[in-house]
CSV table of C-alpha atoms and ligand atoms in Angstrom, one decimal:
chain,number,residue,atom,x,y,z
C,1,UNK,CA,23.1,17.5,-16.0
C,2,UNK,CA,19.9,15.7,-14.5
C,3,UNK,CA,17.3,17.7,-12.9
C,4,UNK,CA,16.7,16.9,-9.1
C,5,UNK,CA,12.7,17.2,-8.3
C,6,UNK,CA,11.4,16.8,-4.8
C,7,UNK,CA,9.9,13.4,-5.8
C,8,UNK,CA,13.8,12.5,-6.9
C,9,UNK,CA,14.8,13.6,-3.3
C,10,UNK,CA,12.7,11.7,-1.3
C,11,UNK,CA,13.9,8.4,-3.5
C,12,UNK,CA,17.5,9.3,-2.9
C,13,UNK,CA,16.9,9.3,0.8
C,14,UNK,CA,15.2,6.1,0.4
C,15,UNK,CA,17.8,4.8,-1.4
C,16,UNK,CA,20.6,6.3,-3.3
C,17,UNK,CA,21.5,3.6,-5.4
C,18,UNK,CA,17.9,3.0,-6.9
C,19,UNK,CA,17.5,7.0,-7.6
C,20,UNK,CA,20.6,6.5,-9.3
C,21,UNK,CA,19.8,3.7,-11.9
C,22,UNK,CA,16.6,5.7,-12.7
C,23,UNK,CA,18.5,8.5,-13.7
C,24,UNK,CA,21.2,6.8,-15.4
C,25,UNK,CA,19.6,3.4,-16.5
C,26,UNK,CA,16.2,4.1,-17.0
C,27,UNK,CA,15.7,0.7,-19.2
C,28,UNK,CA,17.0,-1.5,-15.8
C,29,UNK,CA,15.0,0.4,-13.7
C,30,UNK,CA,11.8,-1.5,-12.5
C,31,UNK,CA,8.7,0.5,-12.0
C,32,UNK,CA,7.2,-2.2,-9.2
C,33,UNK,CA,4.3,-4.2,-9.6
C,34,UNK,CA,2.6,-1.9,-7.2
C,35,UNK,CA,2.0,0.8,-10.0
C,36,UNK,CA,-2.0,0.6,-10.3
C,37,UNK,CA,-1.8,1.7,-6.4
C,38,UNK,CA,0.4,4.3,-6.7
C,39,UNK,CA,-1.4,5.5,-9.6
C,40,UNK,CA,-4.2,5.5,-7.2
C,41,UNK,CA,-2.5,7.4,-4.7
C,42,UNK,CA,-1.7,10.2,-7.3
C,43,UNK,CA,-5.3,10.8,-8.6
C,44,UNK,CA,-6.3,11.0,-4.5
C,45,UNK,CA,-3.6,13.4,-4.0
C,46,UNK,CA,-5.2,15.6,-7.2
C,47,UNK,CA,-8.4,15.5,-5.3
C,48,UNK,CA,-7.3,16.5,-2.1
C,49,UNK,CA,-5.6,19.5,-3.7
C,50,UNK,CA,-8.7,20.7,-5.4
C,51,UNK,CA,-10.2,21.0,-1.6
C,52,UNK,CA,-7.1,22.6,-0.3
C,53,UNK,CA,-7.6,25.1,-3.3
C,54,UNK,CA,-10.7,26.3,-1.8
C,55,UNK,CA,-9.0,27.7,1.3
C,56,UNK,CA,-7.5,30.3,-1.0
C,57,UNK,CA,-10.2,32.1,-3.0
C,58,UNK,CA,-7.9,34.5,-4.6
C,59,UNK,CA,-5.3,31.9,-5.5
C,60,UNK,CA,-4.1,31.9,-9.4
C,61,UNK,CA,-3.9,28.3,-10.8
C,62,UNK,CA,-0.8,27.6,-13.3
C,63,UNK,CA,-1.6,25.5,-16.1
C,64,UNK,CA,0.0,22.2,-15.6
C,65,UNK,CA,3.6,22.1,-16.4
C,66,UNK,CA,4.7,25.8,-17.0
C,67,UNK,CA,8.2,26.9,-16.2
C,68,UNK,CA,9.8,28.8,-13.8
C,69,UNK,CA,9.8,31.7,-15.8
C,70,UNK,CA,6.2,31.9,-15.9
C,71,UNK,CA,6.2,31.7,-12.6
C,72,UNK,CA,8.2,35.2,-12.3
C,73,UNK,CA,6.1,36.5,-14.6
C,74,UNK,CA,3.5,36.0,-12.3
C,75,UNK,CA,5.2,36.5,-9.4
C,76,UNK,CA,5.7,40.1,-10.7
C,77,UNK,CA,2.7,40.8,-11.8
C,78,UNK,CA,1.6,40.7,-8.2
C,79,UNK,CA,-0.2,38.0,-7.5
C,80,UNK,CA,-1.0,37.2,-3.5
C,81,UNK,CA,-1.4,33.6,-3.9
C,82,UNK,CA,0.0,31.2,-6.8
C,83,UNK,CA,-1.4,26.9,-7.1
C,84,UNK,CA,1.6,25.3,-8.3
C,85,UNK,CA,4.1,27.8,-9.3
C,86,UNK,CA,7.6,26.2,-10.3
C,87,UNK,CA,11.5,26.8,-9.5
C,88,UNK,CA,14.9,25.9,-11.1
C,89,UNK,CA,17.7,26.7,-9.2
C,90,UNK,CA,20.9,27.0,-10.9
C,91,UNK,CA,22.1,23.5,-9.6
C,92,UNK,CA,19.3,21.5,-11.5
C,93,UNK,CA,17.7,21.6,-8.2
C,94,UNK,CA,13.7,22.0,-9.2
C,95,UNK,CA,10.1,22.8,-7.2
C,96,UNK,CA,6.7,22.5,-7.6
C,97,UNK,CA,4.9,24.0,-4.7
C,98,UNK,CA,1.4,23.3,-3.7
C,99,UNK,CA,0.4,26.6,-2.8
C,100,UNK,CA,2.8,30.0,-2.2
C,101,UNK,CA,1.1,33.0,-0.8
C,102,UNK,CA,3.2,36.3,-0.8
C,103,UNK,CA,2.9,37.9,2.6
C,104,UNK,CA,2.9,41.5,3.2
C,105,UNK,CA,6.2,41.9,4.6
C,106,UNK,CA,7.4,40.4,1.1
C,107,UNK,CA,7.9,36.9,2.5
C,108,UNK,CA,7.0,33.6,1.2
C,109,UNK,CA,4.7,30.6,3.0
C,110,UNK,CA,4.8,27.9,1.4
C,111,UNK,CA,1.6,25.4,2.2
C,112,UNK,CA,2.0,21.5,0.8
C,113,UNK,CA,-0.5,19.2,0.4
C,114,UNK,CA,-0.9,15.8,1.5
C,115,UNK,CA,-3.7,12.8,1.8
C,116,UNK,CA,-2.3,11.9,4.7
C,117,UNK,CA,-4.3,12.5,7.9
C,118,UNK,CA,-0.8,13.5,10.2
C,119,UNK,CA,2.4,15.2,9.4
C,120,UNK,CA,5.1,12.3,8.7
C,121,UNK,CA,9.5,13.1,9.0
C,122,UNK,CA,9.0,12.3,4.7
C,123,UNK,CA,6.7,15.6,4.7
C,124,UNK,CA,8.8,17.7,7.0
C,125,UNK,CA,11.8,16.5,4.1
C,126,UNK,CA,10.0,17.3,0.9
C,127,UNK,CA,8.5,20.9,2.8
C,128,UNK,CA,12.1,21.6,3.6
C,129,UNK,CA,13.4,20.9,-0.3
C,130,UNK,CA,11.0,23.4,-1.4
C,131,UNK,CA,12.0,26.4,1.0
C,132,UNK,CA,15.3,25.8,-0.1
C,133,UNK,CA,14.8,26.1,-3.8
C,134,UNK,CA,12.6,29.2,-3.3
C,135,UNK,CA,15.5,30.4,-1.0
C,136,UNK,CA,18.3,29.6,-3.5
C,137,UNK,CA,16.2,31.4,-6.1
C,138,UNK,CA,16.3,34.5,-4.1
C,139,UNK,CA,12.7,34.3,-2.6
C,140,UNK,CA,12.9,35.0,1.6
C,141,UNK,CA,10.4,32.0,2.9
C,142,UNK,CA,9.4,32.9,6.1
C,143,UNK,CA,6.9,30.4,7.1
C,144,UNK,CA,6.0,26.5,6.0
C,145,UNK,CA,2.5,24.6,6.5
C,146,UNK,CA,1.1,21.2,5.6
C,147,UNK,CA,-2.5,21.1,4.9
C,148,UNK,CA,-3.5,17.2,5.4
C,149,UNK,CA,-6.8,15.4,6.3
C,150,UNK,CA,-8.2,16.0,9.3
C,151,UNK,CA,-8.6,12.4,10.5
C,152,UNK,CA,-11.5,13.2,12.9
C,153,UNK,CA,-13.8,14.3,10.0
C,154,UNK,CA,-16.9,12.5,8.9
C,155,UNK,CA,-18.7,13.5,5.6
C,156,UNK,CA,-22.3,15.1,6.3
C,157,UNK,CA,-23.2,16.4,3.3
C,158,UNK,CA,-21.5,18.6,1.7
C,159,UNK,CA,-17.9,18.3,2.2
C,160,UNK,CA,-17.1,22.0,3.7
C,161,UNK,CA,-12.9,22.0,2.7
C,162,UNK,CA,-12.3,23.9,6.7
C,163,UNK,CA,-14.1,20.8,8.3
C,164,UNK,CA,-11.9,18.0,5.6
C,165,UNK,CA,-8.6,19.6,6.4
C,166,UNK,CA,-6.3,20.9,8.8
C,167,UNK,CA,-3.2,23.5,8.6
C,168,UNK,CA,-0.3,22.7,10.6
C,169,UNK,CA,2.4,25.6,10.8
C,170,UNK,CA,5.6,23.2,10.7
C,171,UNK,CA,7.9,26.7,10.2
C,172,UNK,CA,10.0,25.8,13.4
C,173,UNK,CA,10.7,22.4,12.3
C,174,UNK,CA,11.6,22.9,9.0
C,175,UNK,CA,13.8,25.8,10.4
C,176,UNK,CA,15.9,23.1,12.9
C,177,UNK,CA,16.4,20.7,9.9
C,178,UNK,CA,16.9,23.1,7.7
C,179,UNK,CA,21.1,22.6,7.0
C,180,UNK,CA,21.0,19.2,7.4
C,181,UNK,CA,18.8,18.7,4.2
C,182,UNK,CA,20.3,21.3,2.2
C,183,UNK,CA,23.3,19.1,2.9
C,184,UNK,CA,21.5,15.8,1.9
C,185,UNK,CA,19.9,17.7,-1.3
C,186,UNK,CA,23.9,18.5,-2.8
C,187,UNK,CA,24.8,15.1,-1.9
C,188,UNK,CA,22.1,14.2,-3.4
C,189,UNK,CA,22.3,15.8,-6.5
C,190,UNK,CA,26.2,15.3,-6.7
C,191,UNK,CA,25.2,11.3,-6.7
C,192,UNK,CA,23.1,11.0,-9.3
C,193,UNK,CA,25.2,13.1,-11.8
C,194,UNK,CA,28.2,10.3,-10.8
C,195,UNK,CA,29.0,8.7,-14.3
C,196,UNK,CA,29.1,5.0,-12.2
C,197,UNK,CA,28.6,3.8,-8.2
C,198,UNK,CA,29.2,-0.1,-7.3
C,199,UNK,CA,26.5,-1.7,-9.5
C,200,UNK,CA,27.3,-4.9,-7.7
C,201,UNK,CA,25.7,-4.2,-4.6
C,202,UNK,CA,22.8,-1.8,-3.0
C,203,UNK,CA,22.6,-1.0,1.1
C,204,UNK,CA,19.8,-3.3,1.8
C,205,UNK,CA,21.7,-6.3,1.3
C,206,UNK,CA,21.8,-5.9,5.1
C,207,UNK,CA,18.1,-5.2,5.1
C,208,UNK,CA,15.1,-7.3,5.5
C,209,UNK,CA,12.7,-8.6,2.6
C,210,UNK,CA,10.6,-5.7,3.7
C,211,UNK,CA,12.9,-2.8,2.8
C,212,UNK,CA,13.8,-4.0,-0.7
C,213,UNK,CA,12.7,-2.3,-4.0
C,214,UNK,CA,11.9,-4.0,-7.1
C,215,UNK,CA,15.8,-3.1,-8.2
C,216,UNK,CA,17.8,-5.2,-5.7
C,217,UNK,CA,18.0,-7.9,-7.7
C,218,UNK,CA,20.2,-6.0,-10.4
C,219,UNK,CA,22.4,-4.6,-7.8
C,220,UNK,CA,22.7,-7.7,-6.4
C,221,UNK,CA,22.7,-10.3,-8.8
C,222,UNK,CA,24.8,-12.9,-6.9
C,223,UNK,CA,21.7,-13.2,-4.6
C,224,UNK,CA,20.1,-17.6,-5.1
C,225,UNK,CA,16.7,-18.9,-5.4
C,226,UNK,CA,15.5,-19.8,-1.8
C,227,UNK,CA,17.9,-16.5,-0.3
C,228,UNK,CA,18.3,-15.8,3.3
C,229,UNK,CA,15.7,-12.7,2.7
C,230,UNK,CA,12.8,-15.5,2.6
C,231,UNK,CA,13.5,-16.4,6.2
C,232,UNK,CA,10.1,-15.9,8.4
C,233,UNK,CA,10.8,-12.8,10.8
C,234,UNK,CA,14.8,-12.9,10.6
C,235,UNK,CA,16.4,-10.2,12.2
C,236,UNK,CA,18.1,-7.6,10.4
C,237,UNK,CA,21.1,-8.4,12.9
C,238,UNK,CA,21.1,-12.3,11.8
C,239,UNK,CA,20.8,-11.1,8.1
C,240,UNK,CA,24.2,-9.0,8.6
C,241,UNK,CA,25.6,-11.7,10.4
C,242,UNK,CA,25.0,-14.2,7.5
C,243,UNK,CA,25.8,-11.9,5.0
C,244,UNK,CA,29.4,-10.6,6.3
C,245,UNK,CA,30.1,-14.3,5.8
C,246,UNK,CA,28.6,-14.2,2.4
C,247,UNK,CA,26.2,-16.5,3.3
C,248,UNK,CA,23.1,-15.0,0.8
C,249,UNK,CA,21.4,-18.6,0.5
C,250,UNK,CA,19.5,-20.5,2.7
C,251,UNK,CA,21.6,-23.6,2.0
C,252,UNK,CA,24.9,-21.9,2.7
C,253,UNK,CA,23.6,-21.0,6.3
C,254,UNK,CA,26.1,-22.9,8.8
C,255,UNK,CA,24.3,-26.1,10.4
C,256,UNK,CA,25.1,-24.0,13.9
C,257,UNK,CA,23.4,-21.0,12.8
C,258,UNK,CA,21.3,-20.1,15.5
C,259,UNK,CA,17.5,-19.5,13.9
C,260,UNK,CA,14.0,-20.2,16.2
C,261,UNK,CA,12.2,-23.0,15.7
C,262,UNK,CA,10.2,-22.2,12.8
C,263,UNK,CA,13.1,-20.9,10.9
C,264,UNK,CA,14.7,-24.2,11.0
C,265,UNK,CA,11.9,-25.9,9.7
C,266,UNK,CA,11.9,-23.3,7.0
C,267,UNK,CA,15.9,-23.7,6.4
C,268,UNK,CA,15.3,-27.8,7.2
C,269,UNK,CA,12.2,-27.8,4.1
C,270,UNK,CA,14.3,-25.9,1.5
C,271,UNK,CA,18.0,-28.0,2.2
C,272,UNK,CA,16.1,-31.6,1.9
C,273,UNK,CA,13.2,-30.3,-0.3
C,274,UNK,CA,10.7,-31.4,2.1
C,275,UNK,CA,7.4,-30.3,2.9
C,276,UNK,CA,7.0,-30.2,7.2
C,277,UNK,CA,3.7,-30.7,8.7
C,278,UNK,CA,2.3,-30.7,12.0
C,279,UNK,CA,-0.3,-33.3,11.7
C,280,UNK,CA,-1.0,-33.1,15.3
C,281,UNK,CA,-2.1,-29.4,16.1
C,282,UNK,CA,-3.7,-29.0,12.0
C,283,UNK,CA,-6.0,-31.5,12.9
C,284,UNK,CA,-6.9,-30.3,16.4
C,285,UNK,CA,-7.0,-26.7,15.1
C,286,UNK,CA,-9.3,-27.6,12.0
C,287,UNK,CA,-11.5,-30.0,14.6
C,288,UNK,CA,-12.5,-27.6,16.6
C,289,UNK,CA,-14.1,-25.2,13.8
C,290,UNK,CA,-17.8,-25.3,14.4
C,291,UNK,CA,-19.7,-26.6,11.0
C,292,UNK,CA,-21.3,-25.0,9.0
C,293,UNK,CA,-18.1,-23.0,7.7
C,294,UNK,CA,-18.5,-19.9,5.8
C,295,UNK,CA,-15.3,-19.1,4.0
C,296,UNK,CA,-15.1,-15.7,3.4
C,297,UNK,CA,-13.8,-12.6,1.6
C,298,UNK,CA,-14.6,-9.1,1.4
C,299,UNK,CA,-13.5,-6.5,-1.4
C,300,UNK,CA,-12.9,-3.1,-0.3
C,301,UNK,CA,-12.6,0.6,-1.9
C,302,UNK,CA,-10.6,3.0,0.8
C,303,UNK,CA,-10.7,6.4,-0.6
C,304,UNK,CA,-8.5,9.6,0.6
C,305,UNK,CA,-11.5,12.0,0.6
C,306,UNK,CA,-15.0,10.1,2.0
C,307,UNK,CA,-17.8,9.6,-0.3
C,308,UNK,CA,-20.5,8.1,1.9
C,309,UNK,CA,-21.9,10.1,4.9
C,310,UNK,CA,-20.5,9.3,8.5
C,311,UNK,CA,-17.1,8.2,6.2
C,312,UNK,CA,-13.6,9.3,7.0
C,313,UNK,CA,-10.8,10.0,5.3
C,314,UNK,CA,-9.3,6.3,3.8
C,315,UNK,CA,-11.9,4.6,5.8
C,316,UNK,CA,-13.0,1.5,3.5
C,317,UNK,CA,-15.9,0.8,1.6
C,318,UNK,CA,-16.6,-2.8,1.2
C,319,UNK,CA,-18.4,-3.3,-2.1
C,320,UNK,CA,-18.0,-6.7,-2.9
C,321,UNK,CA,-18.2,-10.3,-0.8
C,322,UNK,CA,-18.0,-14.0,-1.4
C,323,UNK,CA,-18.9,-16.4,0.9
C,324,UNK,CA,-18.6,-20.7,0.4
C,325,UNK,CA,-20.3,-22.2,3.0
C,326,UNK,CA,-19.8,-26.3,3.9
C,327,UNK,CA,-21.9,-28.2,5.7
C,328,UNK,CA,-20.9,-31.1,8.1
C,329,UNK,CA,-21.4,-33.9,5.0
C,330,UNK,CA,-19.2,-31.5,2.6
C,331,UNK,CA,-21.9,-30.0,1.0
C,332,UNK,CA,-20.8,-26.8,-0.5
C,333,UNK,CA,-23.5,-23.5,-1.2
C,334,UNK,CA,-21.6,-20.4,-2.5
C,335,UNK,CA,-22.7,-16.3,-1.9
C,336,UNK,CA,-21.5,-13.7,-3.7
C,337,UNK,CA,-22.8,-10.1,-3.7
C,338,UNK,CA,-21.4,-7.1,-5.6
C,339,UNK,CA,-22.2,-3.6,-5.5
C,340,UNK,CA,-23.3,-1.0,-8.7
C,341,UNK,CA,-22.7,2.6,-6.9
C,342,UNK,CA,-20.9,3.8,-3.9
C,343,UNK,CA,-23.0,3.4,-0.7
C,344,UNK,CA,-23.1,1.2,2.3
C,345,UNK,CA,-23.7,-1.9,1.7
C,346,UNK,CA,-26.4,-2.6,3.9
C,347,UNK,CA,-28.6,-4.8,0.9
C,348,UNK,CA,-25.3,-7.1,1.6
C,349,UNK,CA,-25.3,-7.6,5.2
C,350,UNK,CA,-29.0,-8.5,5.0
C,351,UNK,CA,-28.9,-11.5,2.3
C,352,UNK,CA,-25.5,-11.9,3.9
C,353,UNK,CA,-26.9,-12.6,7.4
C,354,UNK,CA,-29.9,-14.8,5.3
C,355,UNK,CA,-27.2,-17.0,3.7
C,356,UNK,CA,-25.2,-17.7,7.0
C,357,UNK,CA,-27.3,-17.2,9.6
C,358,UNK,CA,-25.7,-16.9,12.8
C,359,UNK,CA,-23.9,-20.2,13.0
C,360,UNK,CA,-20.9,-21.8,12.5
C,361,UNK,CA,-17.6,-20.8,12.5
C,362,UNK,CA,-16.5,-18.1,9.6
C,363,UNK,CA,-13.1,-18.7,7.9
C,364,UNK,CA,-10.8,-15.7,6.1
C,365,UNK,CA,-7.0,-15.8,5.0
C,366,UNK,CA,-5.8,-12.6,6.8
C,367,UNK,CA,-8.9,-12.3,9.2
C,368,UNK,CA,-7.9,-9.1,10.8
C,369,UNK,CA,-8.0,-7.2,7.8
C,370,UNK,CA,-12.1,-8.8,7.5
C,371,UNK,CA,-12.7,-8.3,11.1
C,372,UNK,CA,-11.7,-4.6,10.8
C,373,UNK,CA,-14.2,-4.0,8.2
C,374,UNK,CA,-16.7,-5.3,10.0
C,375,UNK,CA,-15.6,-3.2,13.2
C,376,UNK,CA,-16.4,-0.4,10.7
C,377,UNK,CA,-19.5,-1.4,9.7
C,378,UNK,CA,-20.7,-1.7,13.0
C,379,UNK,CA,-20.2,1.8,13.4
C,380,UNK,CA,-22.0,3.1,10.2
C,381,UNK,CA,-24.6,0.1,9.5
C,382,UNK,CA,-25.9,-0.4,13.3
C,383,UNK,CA,-28.8,-2.6,12.8
C,384,UNK,CA,-26.5,-5.5,11.7
C,385,UNK,CA,-24.5,-5.2,14.8
C,386,UNK,CA,-25.5,-9.0,16.3
C,387,UNK,CA,-24.6,-10.5,13.0
C,388,UNK,CA,-21.1,-8.6,12.9
C,389,UNK,CA,-19.9,-9.2,16.3
C,390,UNK,CA,-21.5,-12.7,15.9
C,391,UNK,CA,-18.9,-13.2,12.9
C,392,UNK,CA,-15.7,-11.7,14.6
C,393,UNK,CA,-16.2,-13.5,17.4
C,394,UNK,CA,-16.5,-16.5,15.5
C,395,UNK,CA,-13.6,-16.1,12.7
C,396,UNK,CA,-11.0,-17.9,12.3
C,397,UNK,CA,-7.5,-17.4,10.3
C,398,UNK,CA,-6.8,-20.1,7.5
C,399,UNK,CA,-3.2,-18.2,6.5
C,400,UNK,CA,-2.1,-19.1,10.9
C,401,UNK,CA,-1.4,-22.2,10.0
C,402,UNK,CA,0.9,-21.7,7.3
C,403,UNK,CA,2.9,-19.2,9.3
C,404,UNK,CA,4.2,-22.4,12.4
C,405,UNK,CA,2.4,-25.9,11.2
C,406,UNK,CA,2.6,-26.2,7.2
C,407,UNK,CA,6.2,-25.2,6.0
C,408,UNK,CA,6.7,-25.9,2.4
C,409,UNK,CA,9.6,-24.2,0.4
C,410,UNK,CA,8.2,-23.7,-2.1
C,411,UNK,CA,6.0,-20.7,-0.7
C,412,UNK,CA,9.6,-19.0,-0.6
C,413,UNK,CA,8.7,-17.6,3.2
C,414,UNK,CA,5.2,-16.0,2.2
C,415,UNK,CA,1.9,-17.1,3.6
C,416,UNK,CA,0.3,-15.7,0.8
C,417,UNK,CA,-2.8,-17.6,-0.4
C,418,UNK,CA,-1.4,-16.3,-4.1
C,419,UNK,CA,1.8,-18.4,-3.2
C,420,UNK,CA,0.2,-21.6,-1.4
C,421,UNK,CA,-3.0,-22.2,-3.3
C,422,UNK,CA,-0.5,-23.3,-6.6
C,423,UNK,CA,1.8,-25.1,-4.6
C,424,UNK,CA,-1.1,-26.9,-2.6
C,425,UNK,CA,-3.8,-26.7,-5.3
C,426,UNK,CA,-1.8,-26.7,-9.0
C,427,UNK,CA,-5.1,-27.0,-10.8
C,428,UNK,CA,-6.2,-23.8,-9.5
C,429,UNK,CA,-5.0,-20.7,-10.7
C,430,UNK,CA,-5.2,-16.9,-10.4
C,431,UNK,CA,-3.2,-16.9,-13.8
C,432,UNK,CA,-6.3,-16.6,-15.9
C,433,UNK,CA,-8.2,-14.5,-14.5
C,434,UNK,CA,-8.8,-11.2,-15.6
C,435,UNK,CA,-8.9,-9.7,-12.1
C,436,UNK,CA,-5.5,-11.0,-10.3
C,437,UNK,CA,-5.2,-9.2,-7.0
C,438,UNK,CA,-7.1,-6.8,-4.7
C,439,UNK,CA,-5.6,-3.6,-5.6
C,440,UNK,CA,-6.8,-4.5,-9.5
C,441,UNK,CA,-10.4,-5.5,-8.2
C,442,UNK,CA,-10.4,-1.7,-6.4
C,443,UNK,CA,-9.3,-0.1,-9.1
C,444,UNK,CA,-11.4,-1.3,-12.1
C,445,UNK,CA,-14.8,-1.4,-9.8
C,446,UNK,CA,-14.0,2.2,-8.5
C,447,UNK,CA,-13.6,3.4,-12.1
C,448,UNK,CA,-16.9,1.7,-13.5
C,449,UNK,CA,-18.8,2.7,-10.4
C,450,UNK,CA,-16.9,6.4,-10.2
C,451,UNK,CA,-15.7,7.6,-13.2
C,452,UNK,CA,-18.2,8.8,-16.1
C,453,UNK,CA,-16.0,8.4,-18.5
C,454,UNK,CA,-15.7,4.6,-17.9
C,455,UNK,CA,-15.0,2.6,-21.4
C,456,UNK,CA,-15.4,-0.7,-20.3
C,457,UNK,CA,-18.7,-3.6,-20.6
C,458,UNK,CA,-20.2,-3.0,-17.0
C,459,UNK,CA,-21.3,-6.6,-17.8
C,460,UNK,CA,-17.8,-8.2,-18.0
C,461,UNK,CA,-16.7,-6.1,-15.4
C,462,UNK,CA,-18.9,-7.3,-13.0
C,463,UNK,CA,-18.6,-11.3,-14.4
C,464,UNK,CA,-14.9,-11.2,-13.7
C,465,UNK,CA,-14.9,-8.9,-10.6
C,466,UNK,CA,-17.4,-11.7,-9.1
C,467,UNK,CA,-15.0,-14.7,-10.6
C,468,UNK,CA,-11.8,-12.9,-8.8
C,469,UNK,CA,-13.3,-12.9,-5.8
C,470,UNK,CA,-15.1,-16.1,-6.0
C,471,UNK,CA,-11.6,-17.6,-6.6
C,472,UNK,CA,-10.6,-16.5,-3.1
C,473,UNK,CA,-13.0,-18.4,-1.2
C,474,UNK,CA,-12.9,-21.2,-3.1
C,475,UNK,CA,-8.9,-21.5,-3.1
C,476,UNK,CA,-9.3,-21.5,1.1
C,477,UNK,CA,-12.1,-24.2,0.5
C,478,UNK,CA,-9.8,-26.6,-1.4
C,479,UNK,CA,-6.5,-25.5,0.7
C,480,UNK,CA,-8.9,-26.6,4.0
C,481,UNK,CA,-10.0,-29.7,2.1
C,482,UNK,CA,-6.2,-30.8,1.7
C,483,UNK,CA,-5.5,-30.3,5.4
C,484,UNK,CA,-8.0,-32.5,6.3
C,485,UNK,CA,-5.9,-35.7,3.7
C,486,UNK,CA,-2.3,-35.1,5.5
T,501,SF4,S1,16.9,-2.6,-2.5
T,501,SF4,FE1,18.5,-1.9,-2.8
T,501,SF4,S2,18.3,-0.5,-4.6
T,501,SF4,FE2,16.0,-1.6,-3.3
T,501,SF4,S3,15.2,0.5,-2.0
T,501,SF4,FE3,16.8,-1.0,-0.9
T,501,SF4,S4,18.6,-0.2,-1.4
T,501,SF4,FE4,18.0,0.6,-3.0
């Protein structure tokens, strides 16, 4: 019999098929390209837990991976607050509770700790799961609470757990949803123990690409390259019509099927293997940019627990910038800055301002990200408000041209620079770099400046980080130059 944990149950709610695959054919289950990111989230979760434990000075920390039998012994020994007690019911449903408090009437209060800063639906579902297992094991749960980060918290000196965290009583909500969650848990437990399921399709066949997980291809082997899921902003309703008529590939879409102008262009690009370029608009847009052009890219380090004074939960610290500046005559200069400790990038802004001045146009890829960082820095480093405001008022997003005016079937419906660059400028590639994306960059930088056990060579790490960010802005320069040629 397969055991069902809280994480399994949440996965079951999102997708029963992928959980079945994980339990029954683990070698076929794809872990996913975000595992580094997930690892970071898990580490942050542990960090929040450590602060939450400080709210319970009499709590007893059970050893990592301690068994339900050990929990029982500790409960019998009359400890009032346990961290990480575990419970297993007879159907193989397992729960490890973050904090369990025994109340004076011999009932129990469950606390679940979250690194989010609000109570989400998923949080309620998993707290309900915990209550179910405890009750099944013969304990009465009279209260359930969530401990999460206080979104209004701003660090000032030493972090006080009572200010950093908020305790929200969710007993009422849990009582209301309890019976339906119990039915779902039973269904999940039965489902993972099925000997076989239909492995030839999954329910996301009817959903848009953002809802697909890494197991989508396993369950939908008949979906061809250039599939309907790649069509930009296609609705679930349209996908359903196409799937029901067995039109899974872009090449199968009937000529009279209703699509927006942009979507039609994308379909045409695939059908004719053609690149569709709206030359007048691209020319007009590029001509409107004021020289010098500053191609800019930030790398950031977001943390659940703020590390620097004035910062709040989940704020991003800018730790690196690359700028390629192009003059009207084509002359190119480069500026880069990489922080070497957790501190506000005041020195970076000073040098950036010296390099660019308050002139010309700033160009980035997915500009709302850079603009949001500038808005944050306006609050934290107000002495640069003129410069930061100038940047945001003169920011152009190069990516927008690839949403509407430059359609190439080889982008597979994506406007990511990682997809566009190799098609337009195949001589440039991220594949030879040690650091290949933003998640790797923040992970390695975070370890270098924040982990006393960091084993890497600092000089090499810095070189790798600089090379990655530099390519991001050089890529924009090359794409810009390519657009001028059309
Ligand atoms: S894509 Fe398929 S397998 Fe993946 S989560 Fe969705 S339904 Fe499940």
